[in-house]
Amino acid sequence: MKVHLKTYGCQMAKLDTALVTGALKTKGYSLTEHIKEADVVLLNTCSVREHAEQKVLSHIGQLKHIKKQKPDLVVGIIGCMAQRLGDDLLEDGTVDIVAGPGQIPEIIEMITKAISEKSRQVSVADNIRKAGPQNPALEDFESVYDTADKDIPGQAFVRVMRGCDNFCTYCIVPYVRGPEISRPVDKITEQVKRLADEGVKLVTLLGQAVNKYKSRYIGTAGDKTYSLADLLYKVSEIDGIEWIRFVTSYPQKDGFIELMQAMADLPKVCNYLHMPAQSGSDRILKAMNRHYTAAEYLEMLDAARQIVPDITIAGDFIVGFPDESDKYFEQTVELVKKARYKNCFVFKYSNRPGTTADNRLQDNIPLEVKKQRNYRLLEVQEKISEELSAEFLDKEVAVLVEGPSKKPHLNAAESQGRPQLVGRTADDWIVVFNGDESLAGQFAKIKITKTSPLTLFGNQI
Ligand code: 5AD
Ligand code: SF4
């Protein structure tokens, strides 16, 4: 049996894909890149913006045609969109399996039944916000299968929290991934140890608001409640792991100084903080149910820079949130100028059915205005990124090499016929240089000879 598995979502979704891949392989399925060869097509989906859902719906449309020629093809939709839409996805007769993010441990059984019984299989959480605090099936699934990145050697993601309780008014995540749950400390450390034994050097700890991590652990040292900072100390002890990152942080003062101190203290913890502000307007932040003001957010960045002087900061913004006037948007521009991010991700507000913003507010900013604001914010950021990257000129940096560059960055003379490789610094700067492909998954030292807003170029030393 051959399975074609495609992922549409964020790092969390990619992690789910890695687990499902592990389960499929263990049960004797093989994976194929080509839909035409596949007996089963699984789409792992995202609901965070409408655009992501539209891409999946159009993929289902293509599968409908393929199924006309190949009626036995089994089509499964897993992940956030499966949880959001449930059996509505079965309506046009293309989809056979629907499994929410909490139901992925059932996927093999569902595929087997869909094939042997030729029946439709739907498994999603009934009342997801009331789901029990721990889900043993998910925890087992998570701790059994390998989460090392299949495309980038030497790297792995490890989930430390599931779900979210923050209820930012625009966000679908709390409704599709359920309540916030921190995974047990020992399960996380065991998983990281296994990954280190496999040769993983960089581990990225994942959570929707990862700095809210809190887990009680009764170990040899007694009964202790672990914060993310405590967990970083624990993970740092694991031999073989050289770099540790954590994403995404929520701007909350609680535990922040302690977290930055852990970053300063622990050489393995990368000086990198991804902490979205979402807006620079206090009025919009309030409407988003984000529990901080722009001034408080900037104070946190100041504190971070005081404790970890060379810290690199990245952010996310939503433009065109309901009632975002020109004045409010300008406040976001001001915040971006003051924050001096390495980079930021800018998203056009997308109304998500069932969220508080959908229930209470009008999506009243025209698409054209959202596009202009998106463009403008990226333009402001690009100038800052350019200034920050220029500081690397003639400096030496350590990178973890990812592999060959997908797009050619250097001209033939610059690359001297050797493959162009891509690596990243601990603080997430992308570095392009010439080198041997066998360096993938290894550390290299690079002297920077040229810079651009998002990419540094250099030579191996
Ligand atoms: N519309 C646009 N962007 C959104 N994000 C989350 N929900 C929405 C939405 N409804 C963005 C936020 C978050 C990132 C992962 O996606 O900026 O940090
Ligand atoms: Fe969504 Fe807010 Fe939770 Fe992030 S913190 S997943 S934006 S609700």
Short mmCIF file of C-alpha atoms and ligand atoms in Angstrom, two decimals:
data_model
loop_
_atom_site.label_atom_id
_atom_site.label_comp_id
_atom_site.label_asym_id
_atom_site.label_seq_id
_atom_site.Cartn_x
_atom_site.Cartn_y
_atom_site.Cartn_z
CA MET A 1 0.00 0.00 0.00
CA LYS A 2 1.30 3.40 -0.97
CA VAL A 3 0.36 6.64 0.75
CA HIS A 4 0.76 10.16 -0.55
CA LEU A 5 0.82 12.55 2.42
CA LYS A 6 0.80 16.32 1.96
CA THR A 7 0.99 18.96 4.69
CA TYR A 8 -0.56 22.42 4.51
CA GLY A 9 0.04 23.75 8.01
CA CYS A 10 2.43 25.20 10.53
CA GLN A 11 5.23 23.46 12.47
CA MET A 12 2.62 21.75 14.67
CA ALA A 13 1.02 20.23 11.58
CA LYS A 14 4.44 19.18 10.23
CA LEU A 15 5.10 17.46 13.52
CA ASP A 16 1.79 15.58 13.23
CA THR A 17 2.81 14.57 9.70
CA ALA A 18 6.09 13.17 11.04
CA LEU A 19 4.18 11.09 13.61
CA VAL A 20 1.66 9.81 11.06
CA THR A 21 4.53 8.97 8.69
CA GLY A 22 6.21 6.98 11.48
CA ALA A 23 3.00 5.07 12.21
CA LEU A 24 2.40 4.32 8.50
CA LYS A 25 5.93 3.01 7.99
CA THR A 26 5.76 0.85 11.11
CA LYS A 27 2.56 -0.74 9.79
CA GLY A 28 4.13 -1.54 6.43
CA TYR A 29 2.83 1.33 4.31
CA SER A 30 5.27 3.07 2.02
CA LEU A 31 5.16 6.74 1.13
CA THR A 32 5.08 8.11 -2.38
CA GLU A 33 5.63 11.58 -3.77
CA HIS A 34 3.32 10.82 -6.68
CA ILE A 35 -0.43 10.93 -6.31
CA LYS A 36 -0.80 8.67 -9.36
CA GLU A 37 0.96 5.78 -7.59
CA ALA A 38 -0.95 6.20 -4.34
CA ASP A 39 -3.62 3.93 -2.88
CA VAL A 40 -4.27 6.44 -0.11
CA VAL A 41 -3.98 10.24 -0.22
CA LEU A 42 -3.83 12.03 3.13
CA LEU A 43 -3.98 15.81 3.38
CA ASN A 44 -2.87 17.27 6.69
CA THR A 45 -4.69 20.58 6.84
CA CYS A 46 -4.64 24.03 8.42
CA SER A 47 -7.52 26.32 9.41
CA VAL A 48 -5.68 29.38 10.63
CA ARG A 49 -6.58 31.48 7.57
CA GLU A 50 -9.23 31.02 4.90
CA HIS A 51 -6.57 30.90 2.19
CA ALA A 52 -5.06 27.73 3.70
CA GLU A 53 -8.47 26.05 3.66
CA GLN A 54 -9.12 27.11 0.08
CA LYS A 55 -5.91 25.43 -1.06
CA VAL A 56 -7.06 22.16 0.54
CA LEU A 57 -10.54 22.45 -0.97
CA SER A 58 -9.05 22.91 -4.41
CA HIS A 59 -6.80 19.89 -3.84
CA ILE A 60 -9.90 17.87 -2.89
CA GLY A 61 -11.44 19.09 -6.18
CA GLN A 62 -8.48 17.61 -8.11
CA LEU A 63 -8.77 14.35 -6.19
CA LYS A 64 -12.42 14.15 -7.17
CA HIS A 65 -11.31 13.90 -10.83
CA ILE A 66 -8.61 11.35 -10.05
CA LYS A 67 -11.16 9.27 -8.14
CA LYS A 68 -13.36 9.05 -11.23
CA GLN A 69 -10.60 7.04 -12.91
CA LYS A 70 -9.51 5.30 -9.74
CA PRO A 71 -12.61 4.72 -7.57
CA ASP A 72 -10.70 2.68 -4.97
CA LEU A 73 -8.46 5.60 -4.05
CA VAL A 74 -8.90 6.41 -0.35
CA VAL A 75 -8.84 10.13 0.50
CA GLY A 76 -8.27 11.25 4.08
CA ILE A 77 -8.38 14.75 5.55
CA ILE A 78 -6.57 15.08 8.84
CA GLY A 79 -5.66 18.01 11.11
CA CYS A 80 -7.29 21.31 11.97
CA MET A 81 -9.66 21.55 9.02
CA ALA A 82 -10.91 18.01 9.70
CA GLN A 83 -11.73 19.05 13.27
CA ARG A 84 -13.39 22.29 12.14
CA LEU A 85 -15.54 20.87 9.35
CA GLY A 86 -16.04 17.26 10.47
CA ASP A 87 -18.42 15.23 8.32
CA ASP A 88 -19.26 18.27 6.14
CA LEU A 89 -16.08 17.23 4.34
CA LEU A 90 -17.78 14.00 3.21
CA GLU A 91 -20.52 15.82 1.34
CA ASP A 92 -19.30 15.74 -2.24
CA GLY A 93 -18.30 12.07 -2.04
CA THR A 94 -14.54 12.49 -2.50
CA VAL A 95 -13.38 12.21 1.09
CA ASP A 96 -13.41 8.85 2.91
CA ILE A 97 -11.58 9.65 6.16
CA VAL A 98 -11.80 12.67 8.47
CA ALA A 99 -9.55 12.74 11.56
CA GLY A 100 -8.93 15.73 13.85
CA PRO A 101 -5.48 16.58 15.27
CA GLY A 102 -6.36 14.72 18.48
CA GLN A 103 -7.43 11.60 16.58
CA ILE A 104 -4.30 10.94 14.52
CA PRO A 105 -3.40 7.88 16.66
CA GLU A 106 -6.49 6.23 15.10
CA ILE A 107 -5.41 6.88 11.52
CA ILE A 108 -4.06 3.40 10.67
CA GLU A 109 -7.20 1.71 11.92
CA MET A 110 -9.33 4.18 9.97
CA ILE A 111 -7.42 3.53 6.75
CA THR A 112 -7.69 -0.24 7.24
CA LYS A 113 -11.44 -0.01 7.80
CA ALA A 114 -12.01 2.42 4.93
CA ILE A 115 -10.31 -0.08 2.61
CA SER A 116 -11.69 -3.37 3.95
CA GLU A 117 -15.23 -2.21 4.70
CA LYS A 118 -15.38 0.41 1.95
CA SER A 119 -16.89 2.66 4.60
CA ARG A 120 -16.49 6.30 5.54
CA GLN A 121 -14.54 7.00 8.71
CA VAL A 122 -14.94 10.16 10.78
CA SER A 123 -13.24 10.79 14.10
CA VAL A 124 -13.12 14.28 15.57
CA ALA A 125 -13.44 15.57 19.15
CA ASP A 126 -17.12 16.09 20.04
CA ASN A 127 -16.73 18.90 22.47
CA ILE A 128 -13.12 19.82 22.08
CA ARG A 129 -12.93 22.46 24.80
CA LYS A 130 -14.18 19.88 27.33
CA ALA A 131 -11.67 17.23 26.27
CA GLY A 132 -9.89 15.61 29.20
CA PRO A 133 -6.69 17.30 30.31
CA GLN A 134 -4.47 14.42 29.24
CA ASN A 135 -4.92 12.19 26.25
CA PRO A 136 -2.90 9.00 26.82
CA ALA A 137 -3.33 7.81 23.22
CA LEU A 138 -1.85 11.06 21.91
CA GLU A 139 0.99 11.01 24.42
CA ASP A 140 1.88 7.41 23.46
CA PHE A 141 1.73 8.23 19.76
CA GLU A 142 3.92 11.25 20.33
CA SER A 143 6.56 9.43 22.33
CA VAL A 144 6.84 6.38 20.06
CA TYR A 145 7.44 7.84 16.63
CA ASP A 146 10.44 9.72 15.40
CA THR A 147 10.02 13.46 14.92
CA ALA A 148 13.40 14.18 13.32
CA ASP A 149 13.06 16.41 10.27
CA LYS A 150 13.15 14.19 7.18
CA ASP A 151 14.22 17.02 4.86
CA ILE A 152 16.77 18.76 7.04
CA PRO A 153 19.33 16.44 8.66
CA GLY A 154 20.31 17.02 12.27
CA GLN A 155 17.14 18.88 13.26
CA ALA A 156 13.95 17.93 15.06
CA PHE A 157 10.85 19.51 16.50
CA VAL A 158 9.52 18.38 19.84
CA ARG A 159 6.07 19.38 21.03
CA VAL A 160 6.06 20.49 24.63
CA MET A 161 2.49 21.76 24.70
CA ARG A 162 -0.69 20.91 22.90
CA GLY A 163 -3.65 23.23 22.37
CA CYS A 164 -4.19 26.80 23.51
CA ASP A 165 -6.28 28.58 26.16
CA ASN A 166 -5.51 32.14 25.14
CA PHE A 167 -8.51 32.78 22.92
CA CYS A 168 -7.11 35.65 20.91
CA THR A 169 -10.36 36.75 19.29
CA TYR A 170 -9.23 36.15 15.68
CA CYS A 171 -7.77 32.69 16.24
CA ILE A 172 -9.23 29.28 15.46
CA VAL A 173 -6.51 27.28 17.24
CA PRO A 174 -8.24 26.90 20.65
CA TYR A 175 -11.29 25.43 18.84
CA VAL A 176 -9.41 22.95 16.69
CA ARG A 177 -6.50 21.93 18.90
CA GLY A 178 -8.37 22.05 22.20
CA PRO A 179 -7.30 23.01 25.71
CA GLU A 180 -3.74 23.80 26.67
CA ILE A 181 -1.83 20.77 27.96
CA SER A 182 1.86 20.63 28.88
CA ARG A 183 3.56 17.32 28.13
CA PRO A 184 5.35 15.59 31.02
CA VAL A 185 9.00 16.59 31.54
CA ASP A 186 10.29 13.00 31.43
CA LYS A 187 8.48 12.24 28.17
CA ILE A 188 10.06 15.29 26.58
CA THR A 189 13.57 14.56 27.83
CA GLU A 190 13.33 10.89 26.80
CA GLN A 191 12.25 11.96 23.34
CA VAL A 192 15.07 14.49 23.04
CA LYS A 193 17.61 11.86 24.20
CA ARG A 194 16.44 9.46 21.50
CA LEU A 195 16.73 12.18 18.89
CA ALA A 196 20.23 13.07 20.10
CA ASP A 197 21.23 9.40 19.75
CA GLU A 198 20.04 9.56 16.15
CA GLY A 199 22.34 12.51 15.47
CA VAL A 200 19.96 15.43 16.01
CA LYS A 201 21.86 18.57 17.01
CA LEU A 202 19.15 21.23 16.97
CA VAL A 203 15.90 20.67 18.77
CA THR A 204 13.05 23.18 18.60
CA LEU A 205 10.52 22.97 21.40
CA LEU A 206 7.03 23.75 20.15
CA GLY A 207 3.93 25.20 21.76
CA GLN A 208 1.28 27.72 20.68
CA ALA A 209 2.24 29.85 23.69
CA VAL A 210 5.30 27.84 24.65
CA ASN A 211 6.33 30.08 27.54
CA LYS A 212 3.14 29.06 29.38
CA TYR A 213 4.66 25.57 29.78
CA LYS A 214 3.95 24.26 33.27
CA SER A 215 4.25 20.66 34.33
CA ARG A 216 4.50 18.99 37.71
CA TYR A 217 7.17 16.33 37.90
CA ILE A 218 8.05 14.07 40.77
CA GLY A 219 11.63 12.96 40.20
CA THR A 220 14.60 11.94 42.30
CA ALA A 221 15.03 15.57 43.33
CA GLY A 222 11.46 15.64 44.69
CA ASP A 223 8.22 17.27 43.62
CA LYS A 224 8.66 20.27 41.34
CA THR A 225 6.59 22.29 38.91
CA TYR A 226 8.63 22.95 35.79
CA SER A 227 8.40 26.20 33.84
CA LEU A 228 9.80 26.51 30.31
CA ALA A 229 13.00 27.92 31.83
CA ASP A 230 13.31 24.84 34.08
CA LEU A 231 12.69 22.59 31.07
CA LEU A 232 15.46 24.37 29.12
CA TYR A 233 17.91 23.59 31.93
CA LYS A 234 16.85 19.92 31.77
CA VAL A 235 17.06 19.65 27.96
CA SER A 236 20.45 21.41 28.02
CA GLU A 237 21.88 18.49 30.00
CA ILE A 238 21.33 16.10 27.10
CA ASP A 239 24.59 15.17 25.36
CA GLY A 240 24.65 15.51 21.60
CA ILE A 241 22.08 18.33 21.50
CA GLU A 242 24.03 21.48 20.68
CA TRP A 243 21.31 24.04 20.00
CA ILE A 244 17.87 24.46 21.55
CA ARG A 245 15.17 26.83 20.33
CA PHE A 246 11.61 27.34 21.52
CA VAL A 247 8.64 28.82 19.64
CA THR A 248 6.23 30.62 19.85
CA SER A 249 6.33 32.88 22.91
CA TYR A 250 3.32 34.85 24.10
CA PRO A 251 4.17 38.35 25.41
CA GLN A 252 3.44 37.69 29.09
CA LYS A 253 5.49 39.07 31.96
CA ASP A 254 4.93 35.99 34.06
CA GLY A 255 8.17 33.98 33.92
CA PHE A 256 9.72 36.16 31.21
CA ILE A 257 12.76 37.39 33.13
CA GLU A 258 13.45 33.85 34.34
CA LEU A 259 13.20 32.61 30.72
CA MET A 260 15.61 35.27 29.44
CA GLN A 261 17.99 34.46 32.28
CA ALA A 262 17.92 30.79 31.25
CA MET A 263 18.75 31.89 27.69
CA ALA A 264 21.68 33.98 28.95
CA ASP A 265 22.93 31.19 31.24
CA LEU A 266 22.62 28.22 28.92
CA PRO A 267 25.06 28.16 26.00
CA LYS A 268 22.94 25.64 24.10
CA VAL A 269 19.83 27.80 24.14
CA CYS A 270 19.86 29.93 21.00
CA ASN A 271 19.57 33.68 21.50
CA TYR A 272 16.42 33.78 19.45
CA LEU A 273 12.96 34.87 20.52
CA HIS A 274 9.87 34.64 18.33
CA MET A 275 7.31 36.72 20.20
CA PRO A 276 4.43 38.06 18.10
CA ALA A 277 3.00 41.49 18.94
CA GLN A 278 0.15 41.18 16.36
CA SER A 279 -0.55 44.94 16.54
CA GLY A 280 0.96 48.16 17.85
CA SER A 281 -2.39 49.70 18.77
CA ASP A 282 -3.66 49.28 22.34
CA ARG A 283 -7.23 49.55 21.10
CA ILE A 284 -6.72 46.71 18.59
CA LEU A 285 -4.70 44.62 21.05
CA LYS A 286 -7.64 44.85 23.45
CA ALA A 287 -10.08 43.83 20.73
CA MET A 288 -7.75 40.92 19.93
CA ASN A 289 -7.84 39.87 23.62
CA ARG A 290 -4.07 40.15 23.81
CA HIS A 291 -3.22 40.93 27.43
CA TYR A 292 -0.59 43.64 26.99
CA THR A 293 -0.17 47.17 25.69
CA ALA A 294 2.31 48.21 22.99
CA ALA A 295 4.42 49.94 25.68
CA GLU A 296 4.47 46.81 27.86
CA TYR A 297 5.48 44.71 24.85
CA LEU A 298 8.39 47.04 24.07
CA GLU A 299 9.43 46.99 27.74
CA MET A 300 9.66 43.22 27.49
CA LEU A 301 11.92 43.51 24.43
CA ASP A 302 14.11 46.00 26.34
CA ALA A 303 14.36 43.60 29.27
CA ALA A 304 15.22 40.73 26.90
CA ARG A 305 17.99 42.81 25.30
CA GLN A 306 19.36 43.81 28.67
CA ILE A 307 19.62 40.21 29.84
CA VAL A 308 20.68 38.70 26.49
CA PRO A 309 22.48 41.57 24.70
CA ASP A 310 22.86 39.84 21.32
CA ILE A 311 19.32 38.42 21.22
CA THR A 312 17.54 38.25 17.88
CA ILE A 313 13.82 38.88 17.89
CA ALA A 314 11.15 37.93 15.35
CA GLY A 315 7.47 38.78 15.32
CA ASP A 316 4.08 38.28 13.71
CA PHE A 317 1.49 40.92 12.81
CA ILE A 318 -2.08 40.85 11.60
CA VAL A 319 -3.08 43.79 9.41
CA GLY A 320 -6.68 44.77 8.68
CA PHE A 321 -8.18 43.47 11.91
CA PRO A 322 -11.79 44.78 12.26
CA ASP A 323 -11.91 48.57 12.83
CA GLU A 324 -8.17 49.01 12.29
CA SER A 325 -8.07 52.67 11.24
CA ASP A 326 -5.10 54.33 9.50
CA LYS A 327 -4.13 55.75 12.89
CA TYR A 328 -4.11 52.32 14.54
CA PHE A 329 -2.13 50.86 11.66
CA GLU A 330 0.45 53.67 11.97
CA GLN A 331 0.87 52.65 15.61
CA THR A 332 1.80 49.19 14.35
CA VAL A 333 4.34 50.73 11.98
CA GLU A 334 5.81 52.67 14.93
CA LEU A 335 6.07 49.50 16.99
CA VAL A 336 7.87 47.67 14.18
CA LYS A 337 10.34 50.55 13.92
CA LYS A 338 11.02 50.45 17.65
CA ALA A 339 11.13 46.66 18.01
CA ARG A 340 13.93 46.16 15.48
CA TYR A 341 13.01 42.60 14.58
CA LYS A 342 15.29 40.40 12.53
CA ASN A 343 12.21 39.58 10.51
CA CYS A 344 8.48 39.55 10.92
CA PHE A 345 5.63 37.65 9.40
CA VAL A 346 2.69 39.78 8.32
CA PHE A 347 -0.76 38.32 7.74
CA LYS A 348 -3.92 39.87 6.35
CA TYR A 349 -6.78 39.39 8.81
CA SER A 350 -8.90 36.43 7.83
CA ASN A 351 -12.27 36.01 9.51
CA ARG A 352 -12.54 32.53 11.06
CA PRO A 353 -16.03 31.16 11.65
CA GLY A 354 -16.93 30.66 15.30
CA THR A 355 -14.20 32.88 16.75
CA THR A 356 -15.12 35.81 19.01
CA ALA A 357 -14.05 38.30 16.33
CA ASP A 358 -16.38 36.55 13.88
CA ASN A 359 -19.26 36.65 16.37
CA ARG A 360 -18.83 40.22 17.53
CA LEU A 361 -17.00 42.24 14.88
CA GLN A 362 -17.37 43.12 11.22
CA ASP A 363 -14.54 42.16 8.86
CA ASN A 364 -14.74 45.75 7.63
CA ILE A 365 -11.29 46.52 6.22
CA PRO A 366 -11.29 46.14 2.42
CA LEU A 367 -8.89 43.57 0.97
CA GLU A 368 -7.08 46.31 -0.98
CA VAL A 369 -6.32 48.17 2.28
CA LYS A 370 -5.16 44.94 3.95
CA LYS A 371 -2.81 44.35 1.01
CA GLN A 372 -1.41 47.89 1.14
CA ARG A 373 -0.81 47.66 4.89
CA ASN A 374 0.81 44.25 4.49
CA TYR A 375 3.15 45.63 1.83
CA ARG A 376 3.96 48.75 3.81
CA LEU A 377 4.78 46.87 7.00
CA LEU A 378 7.08 44.47 5.16
CA GLU A 379 8.77 47.44 3.50
CA VAL A 380 9.46 49.08 6.88
CA GLN A 381 10.75 45.77 8.23
CA GLU A 382 12.95 45.14 5.22
CA LYS A 383 14.91 48.30 5.87
CA ILE A 384 15.50 47.22 9.48
CA SER A 385 16.48 43.69 8.42
CA GLU A 386 18.93 45.21 5.95
CA GLU A 387 20.55 47.35 8.65
CA LEU A 388 20.78 44.43 11.07
CA SER A 389 22.16 42.02 8.48
CA ALA A 390 24.80 44.57 7.36
CA GLU A 391 26.32 44.34 10.84
CA PHE A 392 27.44 40.79 9.95
CA LEU A 393 29.77 41.92 7.15
CA ASP A 394 33.31 40.52 7.64
CA LYS A 395 32.19 38.68 10.80
CA GLU A 396 32.49 34.95 11.39
CA VAL A 397 29.36 32.99 12.22
CA ALA A 398 28.64 29.37 13.12
CA VAL A 399 25.88 27.74 11.10
CA LEU A 400 24.11 24.42 11.18
CA VAL A 401 24.10 23.34 7.54
CA GLU A 402 20.68 22.40 6.17
CA GLY A 403 21.65 21.23 2.67
CA PRO A 404 21.78 22.48 -0.91
CA SER A 405 20.11 25.83 -1.56
CA LYS A 406 16.84 25.45 -3.46
CA LYS A 407 17.28 28.61 -5.47
CA PRO A 408 20.63 29.79 -6.83
CA HIS A 409 21.79 32.81 -4.85
CA LEU A 410 25.34 33.14 -6.12
CA ASN A 411 26.48 33.56 -9.70
CA ALA A 412 28.73 30.95 -11.39
CA ALA A 413 31.94 32.86 -10.60
CA GLU A 414 30.96 33.23 -6.96
CA SER A 415 30.02 29.57 -6.56
CA GLN A 416 33.11 28.26 -8.42
CA GLY A 417 31.17 25.22 -9.57
CA ARG A 418 30.62 23.98 -6.04
CA PRO A 419 27.13 23.36 -4.61
CA GLN A 420 25.53 26.30 -2.86
CA LEU A 421 24.58 25.30 0.63
CA VAL A 422 22.19 26.88 3.08
CA GLY A 423 22.68 26.98 6.80
CA ARG A 424 21.28 28.95 9.69
CA THR A 425 22.96 30.67 12.60
CA ALA A 426 21.75 29.88 16.12
CA ASP A 427 19.68 33.06 15.97
CA ASP A 428 18.05 31.99 12.70
CA TRP A 429 19.87 34.08 10.10
CA ILE A 430 20.00 32.28 6.75
CA VAL A 431 23.55 31.90 5.38
CA VAL A 432 24.41 30.84 1.81
CA PHE A 433 27.92 29.60 0.98
CA ASN A 434 29.76 27.09 -1.22
CA GLY A 435 30.63 23.76 0.23
CA ASP A 436 30.39 20.05 0.05
CA GLU A 437 26.93 18.52 0.32
CA SER A 438 28.21 16.11 2.97
CA LEU A 439 28.20 19.07 5.35
CA ALA A 440 24.40 18.84 5.68
CA GLY A 441 23.55 18.26 9.33
CA GLN A 442 26.98 19.51 10.49
CA PHE A 443 28.20 22.80 11.90
CA ALA A 444 30.38 25.07 9.76
CA LYS A 445 32.16 28.39 10.32
CA ILE A 446 31.45 31.02 7.70
CA LYS A 447 33.00 34.43 7.09
CA ILE A 448 30.33 36.79 5.80
CA THR A 449 31.27 38.64 2.60
CA LYS A 450 27.91 40.01 1.45
CA THR A 451 24.57 40.73 3.11
CA SER A 452 20.97 41.27 2.06
CA PRO A 453 17.87 41.90 4.20
CA LEU A 454 17.09 38.23 4.83
CA THR A 455 20.18 36.33 3.71
CA LEU A 456 23.89 36.46 4.51
CA PHE A 457 26.51 35.18 2.05
CA GLY A 458 30.01 34.01 2.81
CA ASN A 459 32.86 31.53 2.60
CA GLN A 460 33.63 28.57 4.74
CA ILE A 461 36.71 29.02 6.94
N1 5AD B 1 -6.07 35.90 10.33
C1 5AD B 1 -4.80 36.27 10.01
N2 5AD B 1 -3.73 35.84 10.68
C2 5AD B 1 -3.93 35.01 11.72
N3 5AD B 1 -3.05 34.43 12.56
C3 5AD B 1 -3.75 33.66 13.42
N4 5AD B 1 -5.07 33.74 13.15
C4 5AD B 1 -5.21 34.58 12.11
C5 5AD B 1 -6.31 35.08 11.37
N5 5AD B 1 -7.56 34.73 11.68
C6 5AD B 1 -1.61 34.68 12.52
C7 5AD B 1 -1.06 35.27 13.82
C8 5AD B 1 -0.30 34.12 14.40
C9 5AD B 1 0.17 33.39 13.16
C10 5AD B 1 0.55 31.98 13.37
O1 5AD B 1 -0.95 33.46 12.31
O2 5AD B 1 -0.19 36.33 13.50
O3 5AD B 1 0.79 34.55 15.21
FE1 SF4 B 2 -4.07 31.55 18.53
FE2 SF4 B 2 -3.53 33.39 20.43
FE3 SF4 B 2 -3.35 30.73 21.00
FE4 SF4 B 2 -1.53 31.87 19.34
S1 SF4 B 2 -1.84 32.39 21.54
S2 SF4 B 2 -2.64 29.92 19.02
S3 SF4 B 2 -2.76 33.41 18.27
S4 SF4 B 2 -5.22 31.86 20.48
#
